[in-house]
Short mmCIF file of C-alpha atoms in Angstrom, two decimals:
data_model
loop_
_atom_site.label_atom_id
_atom_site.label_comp_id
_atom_site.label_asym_id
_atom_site.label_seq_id
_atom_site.Cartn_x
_atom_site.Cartn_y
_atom_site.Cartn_z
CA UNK A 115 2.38 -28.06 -7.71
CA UNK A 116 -0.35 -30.84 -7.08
CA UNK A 117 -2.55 -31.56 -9.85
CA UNK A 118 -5.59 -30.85 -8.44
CA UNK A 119 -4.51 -27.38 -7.78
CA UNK A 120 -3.78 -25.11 -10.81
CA UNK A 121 -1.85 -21.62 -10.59
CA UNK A 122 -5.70 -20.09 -10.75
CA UNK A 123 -6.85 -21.69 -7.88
CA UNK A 124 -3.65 -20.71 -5.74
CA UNK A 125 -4.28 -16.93 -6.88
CA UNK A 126 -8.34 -17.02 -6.20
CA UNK A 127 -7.31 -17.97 -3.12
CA UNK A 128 -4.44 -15.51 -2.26
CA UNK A 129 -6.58 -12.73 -3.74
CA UNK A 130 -9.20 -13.92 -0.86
CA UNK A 131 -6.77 -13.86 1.89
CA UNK A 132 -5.60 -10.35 1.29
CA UNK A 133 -9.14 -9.12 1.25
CA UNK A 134 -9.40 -10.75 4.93
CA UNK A 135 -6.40 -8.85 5.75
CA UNK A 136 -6.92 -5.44 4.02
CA UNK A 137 -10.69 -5.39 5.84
CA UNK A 138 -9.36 -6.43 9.12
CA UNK A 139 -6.48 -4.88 9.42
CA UNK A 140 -8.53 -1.17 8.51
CA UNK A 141 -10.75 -1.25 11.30
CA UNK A 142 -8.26 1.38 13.37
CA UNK A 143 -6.67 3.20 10.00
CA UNK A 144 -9.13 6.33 10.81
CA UNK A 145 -9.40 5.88 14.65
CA UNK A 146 -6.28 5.53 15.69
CA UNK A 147 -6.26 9.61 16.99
CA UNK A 148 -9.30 8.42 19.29
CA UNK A 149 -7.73 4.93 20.31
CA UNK A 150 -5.05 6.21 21.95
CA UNK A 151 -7.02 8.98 23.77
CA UNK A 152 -9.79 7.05 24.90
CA UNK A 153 -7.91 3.85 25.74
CA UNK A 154 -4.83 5.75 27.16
CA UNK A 155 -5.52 8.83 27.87
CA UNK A 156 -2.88 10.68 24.90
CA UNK A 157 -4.52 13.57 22.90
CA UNK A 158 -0.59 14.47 21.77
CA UNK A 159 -1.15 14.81 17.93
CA UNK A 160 2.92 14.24 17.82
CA UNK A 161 2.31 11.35 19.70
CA UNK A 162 -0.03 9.43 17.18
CA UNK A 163 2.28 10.39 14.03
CA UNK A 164 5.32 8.94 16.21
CA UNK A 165 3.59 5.73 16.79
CA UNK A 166 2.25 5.62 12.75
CA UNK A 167 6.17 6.54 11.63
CA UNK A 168 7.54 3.76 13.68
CA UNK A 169 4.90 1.15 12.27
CA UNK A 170 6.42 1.79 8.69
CA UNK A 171 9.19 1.85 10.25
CA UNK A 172 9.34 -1.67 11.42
CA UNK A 173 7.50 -3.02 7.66
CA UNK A 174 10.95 -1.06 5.94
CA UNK A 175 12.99 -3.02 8.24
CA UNK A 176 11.05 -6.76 8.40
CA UNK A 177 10.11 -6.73 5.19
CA UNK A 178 13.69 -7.55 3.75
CA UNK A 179 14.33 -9.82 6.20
CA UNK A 180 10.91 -12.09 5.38
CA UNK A 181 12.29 -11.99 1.60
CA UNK A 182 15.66 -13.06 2.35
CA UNK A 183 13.94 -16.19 4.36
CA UNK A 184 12.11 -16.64 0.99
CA UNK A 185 15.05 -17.78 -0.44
CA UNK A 186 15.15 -20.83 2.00
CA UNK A 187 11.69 -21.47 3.37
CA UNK A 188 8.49 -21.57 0.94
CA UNK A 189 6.23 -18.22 0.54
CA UNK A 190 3.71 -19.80 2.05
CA UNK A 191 5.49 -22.02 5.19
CA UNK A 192 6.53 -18.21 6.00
CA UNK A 193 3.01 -16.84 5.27
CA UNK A 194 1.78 -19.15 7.84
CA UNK A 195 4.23 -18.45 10.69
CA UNK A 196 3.76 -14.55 10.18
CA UNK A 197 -0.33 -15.39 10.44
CA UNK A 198 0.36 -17.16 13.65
CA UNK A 199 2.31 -15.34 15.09
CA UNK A 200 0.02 -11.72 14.26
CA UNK A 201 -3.02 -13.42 15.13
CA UNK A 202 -1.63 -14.49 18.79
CA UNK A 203 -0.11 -10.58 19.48
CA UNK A 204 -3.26 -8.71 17.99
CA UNK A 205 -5.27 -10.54 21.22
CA UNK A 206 -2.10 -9.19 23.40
CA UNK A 207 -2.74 -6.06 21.90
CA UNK A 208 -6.28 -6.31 23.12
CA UNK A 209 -5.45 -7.13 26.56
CA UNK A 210 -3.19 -4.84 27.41
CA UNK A 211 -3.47 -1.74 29.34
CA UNK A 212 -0.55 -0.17 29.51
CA UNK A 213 0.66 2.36 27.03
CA UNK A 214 4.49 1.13 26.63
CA UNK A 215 3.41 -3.15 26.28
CA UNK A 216 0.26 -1.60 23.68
CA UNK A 217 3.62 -0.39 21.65
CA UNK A 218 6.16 -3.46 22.16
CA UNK A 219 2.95 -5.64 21.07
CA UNK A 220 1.74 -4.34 17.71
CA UNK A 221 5.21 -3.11 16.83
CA UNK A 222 5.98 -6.95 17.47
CA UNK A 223 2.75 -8.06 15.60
CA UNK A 224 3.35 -5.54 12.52
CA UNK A 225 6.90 -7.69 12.00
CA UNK A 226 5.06 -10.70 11.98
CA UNK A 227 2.32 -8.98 9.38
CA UNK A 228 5.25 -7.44 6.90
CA UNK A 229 5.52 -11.29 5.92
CA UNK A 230 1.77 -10.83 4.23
CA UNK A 231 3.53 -8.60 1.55
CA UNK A 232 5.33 -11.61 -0.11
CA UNK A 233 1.89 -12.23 -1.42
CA UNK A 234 2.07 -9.40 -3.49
CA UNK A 235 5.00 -10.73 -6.15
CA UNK A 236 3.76 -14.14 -5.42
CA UNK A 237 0.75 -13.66 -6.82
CA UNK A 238 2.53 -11.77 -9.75
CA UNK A 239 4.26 -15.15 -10.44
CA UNK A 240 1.22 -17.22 -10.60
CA UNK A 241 0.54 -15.09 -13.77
CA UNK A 242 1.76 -14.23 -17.20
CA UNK A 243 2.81 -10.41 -17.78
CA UNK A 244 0.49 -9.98 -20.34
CA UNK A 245 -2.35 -10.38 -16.99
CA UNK A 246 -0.65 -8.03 -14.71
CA UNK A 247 -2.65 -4.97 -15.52
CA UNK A 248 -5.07 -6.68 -15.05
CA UNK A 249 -4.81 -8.63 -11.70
CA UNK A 250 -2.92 -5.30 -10.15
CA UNK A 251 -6.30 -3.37 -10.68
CA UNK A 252 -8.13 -6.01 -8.77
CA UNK A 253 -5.32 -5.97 -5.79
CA UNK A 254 -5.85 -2.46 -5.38
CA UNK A 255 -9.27 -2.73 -5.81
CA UNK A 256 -9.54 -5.10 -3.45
CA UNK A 257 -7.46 -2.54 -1.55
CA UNK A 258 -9.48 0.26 -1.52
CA UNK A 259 -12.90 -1.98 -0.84
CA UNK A 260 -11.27 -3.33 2.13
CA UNK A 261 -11.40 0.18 2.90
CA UNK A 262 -13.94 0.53 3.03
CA UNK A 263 -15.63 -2.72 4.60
CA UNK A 264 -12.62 -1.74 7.24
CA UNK A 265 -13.72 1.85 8.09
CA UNK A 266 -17.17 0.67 8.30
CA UNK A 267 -16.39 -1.87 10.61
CA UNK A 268 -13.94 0.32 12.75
CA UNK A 269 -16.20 2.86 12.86
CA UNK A 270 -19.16 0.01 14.21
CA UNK A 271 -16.29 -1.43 16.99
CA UNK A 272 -15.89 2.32 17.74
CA UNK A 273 -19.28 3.11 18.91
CA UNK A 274 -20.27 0.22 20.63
CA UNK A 275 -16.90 -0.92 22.18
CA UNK A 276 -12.96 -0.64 23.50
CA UNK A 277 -10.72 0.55 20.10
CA UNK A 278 -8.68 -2.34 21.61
CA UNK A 279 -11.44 -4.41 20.67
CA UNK A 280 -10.77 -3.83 16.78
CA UNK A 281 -7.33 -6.05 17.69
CA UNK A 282 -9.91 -9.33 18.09
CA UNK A 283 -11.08 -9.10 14.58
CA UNK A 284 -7.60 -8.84 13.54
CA UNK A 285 -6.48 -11.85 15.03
CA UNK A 286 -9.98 -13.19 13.63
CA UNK A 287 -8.27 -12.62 10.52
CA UNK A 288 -5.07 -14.08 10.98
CA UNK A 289 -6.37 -17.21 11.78
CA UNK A 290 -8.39 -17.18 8.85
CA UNK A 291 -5.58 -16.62 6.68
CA UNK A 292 -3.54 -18.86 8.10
CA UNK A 293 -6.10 -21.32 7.43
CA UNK A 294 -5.81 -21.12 3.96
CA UNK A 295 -2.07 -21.09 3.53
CA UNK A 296 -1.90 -23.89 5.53
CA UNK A 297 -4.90 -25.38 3.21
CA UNK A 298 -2.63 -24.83 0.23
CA UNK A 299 0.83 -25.67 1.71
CA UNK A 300 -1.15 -29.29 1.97
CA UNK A 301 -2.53 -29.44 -1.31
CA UNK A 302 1.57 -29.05 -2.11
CA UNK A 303 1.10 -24.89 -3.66
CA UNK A 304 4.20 -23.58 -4.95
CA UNK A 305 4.81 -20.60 -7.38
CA UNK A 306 6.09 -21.49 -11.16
CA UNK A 307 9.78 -21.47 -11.29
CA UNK A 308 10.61 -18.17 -14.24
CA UNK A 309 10.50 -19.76 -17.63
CA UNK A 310 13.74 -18.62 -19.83
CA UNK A 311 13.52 -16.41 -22.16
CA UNK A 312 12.24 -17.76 -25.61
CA UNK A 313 13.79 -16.79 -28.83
CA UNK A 314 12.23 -14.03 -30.79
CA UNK A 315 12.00 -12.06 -27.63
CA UNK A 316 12.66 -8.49 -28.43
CA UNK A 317 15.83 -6.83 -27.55
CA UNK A 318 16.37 -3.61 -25.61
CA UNK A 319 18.15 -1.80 -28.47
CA UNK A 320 20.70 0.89 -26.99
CA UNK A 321 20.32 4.40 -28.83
CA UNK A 322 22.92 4.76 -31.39
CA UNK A 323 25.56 7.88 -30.82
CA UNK A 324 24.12 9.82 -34.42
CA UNK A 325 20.31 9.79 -32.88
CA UNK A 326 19.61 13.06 -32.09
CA UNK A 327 19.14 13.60 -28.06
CA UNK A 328 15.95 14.75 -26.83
CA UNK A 329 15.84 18.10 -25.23
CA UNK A 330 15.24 17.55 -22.05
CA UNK A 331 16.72 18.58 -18.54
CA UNK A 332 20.10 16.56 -17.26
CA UNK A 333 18.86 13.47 -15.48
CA UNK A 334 21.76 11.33 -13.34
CA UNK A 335 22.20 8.58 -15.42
CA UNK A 336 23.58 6.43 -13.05
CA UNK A 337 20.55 6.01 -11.44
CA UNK A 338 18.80 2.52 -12.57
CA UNK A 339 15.23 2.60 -13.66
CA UNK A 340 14.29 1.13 -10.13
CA UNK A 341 15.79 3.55 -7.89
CA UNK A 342 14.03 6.10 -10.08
CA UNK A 343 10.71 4.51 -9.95
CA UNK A 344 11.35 4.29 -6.45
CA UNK A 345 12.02 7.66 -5.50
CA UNK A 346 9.02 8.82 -7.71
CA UNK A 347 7.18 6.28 -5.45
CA UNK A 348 8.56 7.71 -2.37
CA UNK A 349 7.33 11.04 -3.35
CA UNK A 350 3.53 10.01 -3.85
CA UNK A 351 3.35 7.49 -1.60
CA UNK A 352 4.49 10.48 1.37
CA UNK A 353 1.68 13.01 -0.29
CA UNK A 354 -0.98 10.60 0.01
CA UNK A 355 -0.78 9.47 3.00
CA UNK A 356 0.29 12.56 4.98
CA UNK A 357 -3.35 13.25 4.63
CA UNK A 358 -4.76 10.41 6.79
CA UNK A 359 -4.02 10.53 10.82
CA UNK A 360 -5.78 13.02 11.21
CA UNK A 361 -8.37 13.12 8.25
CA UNK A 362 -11.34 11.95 10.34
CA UNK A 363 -10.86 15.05 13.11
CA UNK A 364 -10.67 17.27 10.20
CA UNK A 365 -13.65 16.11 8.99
CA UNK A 366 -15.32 16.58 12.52
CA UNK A 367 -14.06 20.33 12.23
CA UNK A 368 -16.09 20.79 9.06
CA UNK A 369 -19.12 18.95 9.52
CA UNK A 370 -21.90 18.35 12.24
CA UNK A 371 -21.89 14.51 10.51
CA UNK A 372 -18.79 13.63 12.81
CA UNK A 373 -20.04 10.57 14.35
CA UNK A 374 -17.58 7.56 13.67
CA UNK A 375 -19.70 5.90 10.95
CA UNK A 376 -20.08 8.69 9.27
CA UNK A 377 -16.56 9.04 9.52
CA UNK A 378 -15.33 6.31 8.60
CA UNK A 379 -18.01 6.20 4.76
CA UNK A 380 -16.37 9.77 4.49
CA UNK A 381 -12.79 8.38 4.81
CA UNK A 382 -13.22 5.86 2.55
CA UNK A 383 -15.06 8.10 -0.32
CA UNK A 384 -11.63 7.24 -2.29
CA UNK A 385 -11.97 3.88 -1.86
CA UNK A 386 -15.35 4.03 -3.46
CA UNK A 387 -14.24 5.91 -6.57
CA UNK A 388 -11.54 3.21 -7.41
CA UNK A 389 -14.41 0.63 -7.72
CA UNK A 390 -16.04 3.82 -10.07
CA UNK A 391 -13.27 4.20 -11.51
CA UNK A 392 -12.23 0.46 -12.42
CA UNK A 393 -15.63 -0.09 -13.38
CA UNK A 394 -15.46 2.13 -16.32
CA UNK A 395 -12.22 1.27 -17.02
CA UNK A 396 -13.74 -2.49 -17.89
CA UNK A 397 -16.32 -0.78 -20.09
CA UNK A 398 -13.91 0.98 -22.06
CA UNK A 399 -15.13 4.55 -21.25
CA UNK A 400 -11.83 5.80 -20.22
CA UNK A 401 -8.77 6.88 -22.02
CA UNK A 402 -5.15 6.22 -20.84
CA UNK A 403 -3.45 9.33 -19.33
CA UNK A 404 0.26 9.67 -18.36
CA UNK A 405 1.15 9.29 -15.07
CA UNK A 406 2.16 13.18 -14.65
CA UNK A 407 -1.82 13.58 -15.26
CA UNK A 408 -3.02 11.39 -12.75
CA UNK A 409 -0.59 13.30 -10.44
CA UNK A 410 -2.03 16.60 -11.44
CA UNK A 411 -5.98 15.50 -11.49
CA UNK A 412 -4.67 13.95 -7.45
CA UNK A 413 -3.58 17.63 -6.05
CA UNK A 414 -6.18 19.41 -7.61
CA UNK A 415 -8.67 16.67 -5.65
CA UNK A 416 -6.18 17.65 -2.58
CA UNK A 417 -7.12 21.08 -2.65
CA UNK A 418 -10.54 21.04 -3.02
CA UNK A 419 -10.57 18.82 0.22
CA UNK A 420 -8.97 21.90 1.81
CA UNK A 421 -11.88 23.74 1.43
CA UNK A 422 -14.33 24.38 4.58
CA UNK A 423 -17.31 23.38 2.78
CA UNK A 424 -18.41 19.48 3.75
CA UNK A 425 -19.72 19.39 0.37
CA UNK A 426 -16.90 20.15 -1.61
CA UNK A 427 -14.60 18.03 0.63
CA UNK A 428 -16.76 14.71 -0.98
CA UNK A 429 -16.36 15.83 -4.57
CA UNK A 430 -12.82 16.63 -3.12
CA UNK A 431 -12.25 13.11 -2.05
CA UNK A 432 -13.76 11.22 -5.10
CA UNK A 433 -12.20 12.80 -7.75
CA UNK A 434 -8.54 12.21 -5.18
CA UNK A 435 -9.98 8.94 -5.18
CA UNK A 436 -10.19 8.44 -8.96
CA UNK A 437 -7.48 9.94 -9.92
CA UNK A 438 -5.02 7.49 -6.78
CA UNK A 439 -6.05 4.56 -8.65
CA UNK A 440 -5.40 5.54 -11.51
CA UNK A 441 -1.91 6.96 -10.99
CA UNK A 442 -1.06 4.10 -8.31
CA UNK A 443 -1.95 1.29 -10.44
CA UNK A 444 0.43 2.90 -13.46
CA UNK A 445 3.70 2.82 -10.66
CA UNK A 446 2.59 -0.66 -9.39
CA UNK A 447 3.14 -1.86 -12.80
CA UNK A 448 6.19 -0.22 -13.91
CA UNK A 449 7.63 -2.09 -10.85
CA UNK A 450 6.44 -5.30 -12.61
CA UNK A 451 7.97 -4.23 -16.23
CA UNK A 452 10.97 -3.58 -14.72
CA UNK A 453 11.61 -6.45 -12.81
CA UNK A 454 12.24 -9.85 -14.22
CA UNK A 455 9.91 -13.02 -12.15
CA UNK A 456 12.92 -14.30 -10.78
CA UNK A 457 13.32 -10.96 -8.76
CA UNK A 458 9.91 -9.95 -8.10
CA UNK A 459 9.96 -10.40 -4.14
CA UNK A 460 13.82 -8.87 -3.67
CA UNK A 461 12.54 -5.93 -6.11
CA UNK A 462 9.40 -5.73 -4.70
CA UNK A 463 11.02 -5.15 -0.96
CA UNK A 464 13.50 -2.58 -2.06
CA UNK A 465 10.15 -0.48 -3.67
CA UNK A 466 8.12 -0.90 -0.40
CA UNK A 467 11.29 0.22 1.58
CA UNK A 468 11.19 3.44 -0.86
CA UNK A 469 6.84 3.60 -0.36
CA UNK A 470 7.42 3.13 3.58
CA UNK A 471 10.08 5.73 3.95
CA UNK A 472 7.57 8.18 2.02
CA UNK A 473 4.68 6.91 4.47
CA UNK A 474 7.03 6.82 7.20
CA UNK A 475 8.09 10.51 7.05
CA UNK A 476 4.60 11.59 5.80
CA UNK A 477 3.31 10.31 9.43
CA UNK A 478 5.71 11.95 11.45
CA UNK A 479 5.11 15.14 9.50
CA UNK A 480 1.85 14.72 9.92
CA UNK A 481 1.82 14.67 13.72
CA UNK A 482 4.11 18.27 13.78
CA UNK A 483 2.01 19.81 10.74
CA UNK A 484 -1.65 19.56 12.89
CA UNK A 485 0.64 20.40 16.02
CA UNK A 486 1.75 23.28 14.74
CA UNK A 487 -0.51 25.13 12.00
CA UNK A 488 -3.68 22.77 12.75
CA UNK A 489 -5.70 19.95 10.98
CA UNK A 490 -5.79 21.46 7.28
CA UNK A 491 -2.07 21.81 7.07
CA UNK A 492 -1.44 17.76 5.83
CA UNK A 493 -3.83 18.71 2.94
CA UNK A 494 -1.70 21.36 1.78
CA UNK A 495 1.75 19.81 1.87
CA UNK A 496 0.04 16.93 0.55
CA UNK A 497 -0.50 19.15 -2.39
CA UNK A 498 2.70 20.76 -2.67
CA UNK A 499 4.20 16.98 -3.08
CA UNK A 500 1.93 16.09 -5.58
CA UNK A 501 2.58 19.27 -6.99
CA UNK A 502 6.28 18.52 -7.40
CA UNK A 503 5.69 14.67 -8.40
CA UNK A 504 3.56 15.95 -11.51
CA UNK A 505 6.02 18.47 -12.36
CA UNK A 506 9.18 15.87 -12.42
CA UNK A 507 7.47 13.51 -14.32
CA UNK A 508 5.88 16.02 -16.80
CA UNK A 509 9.69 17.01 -17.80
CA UNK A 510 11.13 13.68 -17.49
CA UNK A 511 8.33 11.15 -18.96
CA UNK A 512 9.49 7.86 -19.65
CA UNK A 513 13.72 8.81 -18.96
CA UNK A 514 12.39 8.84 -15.13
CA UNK A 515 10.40 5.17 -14.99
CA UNK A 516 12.73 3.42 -17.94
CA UNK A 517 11.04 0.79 -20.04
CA UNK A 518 11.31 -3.36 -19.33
CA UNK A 519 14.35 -5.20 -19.76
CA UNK A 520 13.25 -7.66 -22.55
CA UNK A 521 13.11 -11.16 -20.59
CA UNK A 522 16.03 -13.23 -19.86
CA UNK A 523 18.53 -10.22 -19.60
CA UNK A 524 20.70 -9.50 -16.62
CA UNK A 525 18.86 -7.74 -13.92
CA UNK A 526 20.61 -5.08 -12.52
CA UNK A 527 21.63 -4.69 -9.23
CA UNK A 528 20.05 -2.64 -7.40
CA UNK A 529 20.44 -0.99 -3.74
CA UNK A 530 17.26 -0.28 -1.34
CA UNK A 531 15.99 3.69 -1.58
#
């Protein structure tokens, strides 16, 4: 790493970049129901879930792939070829009229955007573990604000132009970002190699045969810690977002407000509570609550969504909202715990092949639940899997997401979900 760059600056920047992304690349997250009727003519419900599914679909699939180039090209040298290459499809996207090239060009453009996720445990490299609470709260605030900003400005492009439109400030975007990686790959920006472990590191002691057992239901033991944390991830990551395809027509169903600004502040209600909700985290006015009751406080947002009253589906929203971060933040770093530096980007793909499956199935549900028993039915098996995700973890606890391995010891290997 250049001397006039330090490990700071590289993150500051990174950090930036993904905001860029996360705003730009939410301008159609709500609208994508209304894109393809208005721009093609499809009102199929099973249709828009299809298209959704095969999107995390084709992240579960590139996303390996980009890490496995990590290994020979540079983080960023890749960050800036994905950015090229997303930013010259999203204005293909925009051009093009018919409805089989609008799917071979953003399918094509989301491989080239799966690359952005190595910024994720690159980032997470660029800092000690004692600062990854801490910088994992800002990534997902930074999340949930783009969001926001995202929703806002879809909603804006929605009103006054094409959908296909939204695909220019994409590319926008992607040329921004790859501004900046290319910025840093010429200031000569690398991550930290893993430092080896230093003596007085604590050991992982095994549990001695004479220690009494906890009583506790069988758990397959065989399992590692990260295909457990994985499969709990699977399980939340499919409840939460089961709920949004088709949240902004439910919404419209509910409430005379239905215009797409509107819409769009209403979908991102949640996003809004996790800047609450970190806020008073900072100020110390919260207490730390196990994951199971993050889970629990999640459905019981969930359900009062599910209620016809417009009102009640905002309080609904915010507390879902609160709760999300919360809960999401607590999985984000187990991932972190359990992995050791050297293996944050392999480890890191295998989760988000376990999060897309869950998203992946969650939007082809999604499409057959409204299809079938109409637009409140997501919320309700959205519930049900929160439901169950609460309930494992209350009578697992800490057997289901193991503790760290203390630094410098083996990683274990580890198969995708």
């Amino acid at each position: 790493m250049s001397e006039g760059l330090s490990a700071a600056r590289q993150r500051d920047l990174l950090i930036a970049t993904t905001a860029s992304a996360v705003i730009t690349d939410a301008t159609l997250l709500p609208f994508f129901p209304k894109l393809f009727a208005t721009a093609f003519g499809v009102e199929d419900p099973r249709h828009v879930g299809l298209y959704l599914a095969a999107t995390c679909l084709t992240v579960m699939l590139a996303l390996p792939v980009w890490a496995r180039l990590e290994r020979r090209w540079s983080t960023l040298q890749l960050l800036v070829v994905g950015q090229l290459g997303a930013g010259g499809l999203a204005i293909a996207s925009h051009l093009t009229t018919e409805l089989w090239s609008f799917w071979a060009c953003t399918l094509t453009m989301i491989v080239f955007k799966a690359s952005y996720l190595l910024v994720y445990p690159y980032v997470m490299r660029l800092v000690p573990k004692a600062s990854h609470a801490g910088v994992i709260g800002l990534l997902t605030v930074i999340v949930h604000l783009g969001g926001i900003l995202g929703a806002t400005l879809g909603g804006w492009v929605l009103e006054h132009h094409d959908p296909r439109a939204a695909y220019l400030v994409m590319a926008a975007g992607d040329f921004l970002q790859m501004g900046v990686s290319v910025y840093l790959l010429r200031r000569g920006a690398r991550a930290p190699s893993p430092e080896p472990a230093h003596e007085g590191v604590p050991e992982v002691v095994e549990a001695s045969a004479d220690d009494p057992a906890p009583a506790l239901p069988p758990i397959p033991q065989r399992l590692s810690p990260l295909v457990r944390l994985g499969l709990l991830m699977a399980v939340v990551y499919f409840s939460a977002f089961i709920t949004r395809p088709f949240f902004v027509e439910y919404w419209g169903t509910r409430s005379s407000l239905d215009g797409e600004l509107v819409s769009g502040w209403v979908f991102a209600i949640p996003a809004l509570a996790s800047l609450v909700a970190l806020g008073v985290q900072h100020m110390g006015w919260s207490r730390p609550g196990s994951l199971y009751k993050w889970l629990a406080l999640i459905a019981l947002g969930v359900a009062i969504q599910a209620t016809p009253l417009p009102a009640a589906i905002v309080v609904g929203r915010f507390i879902y909202g609160w709760a999300a971060f919360r809960g999401l933040v607590d999985l984000d770093l187990a991932l972190f715990e359990i992995s050791p530096p050297e293996r944050y980007a392999e480890d890191y793909s295998h989760m988000n092949l376990c999060q897309q499956g869950g998203v992946l199935i969650a939007f082809w549900i999604a499409g057959l639940a409204v299809n079938a028993g109409g637009l409140v039915q997501p919320l309700w098996i959205a519930l049900g899997g929160f439901v169950v995700g609460a309930g494992v973890f209350a009578a697992y606890g800490s057997r289901f997401v193991a503790a760290a391995p203390s630094e410098g010891k083996a990683p274990e290997e580890v198969a995708p979900c």
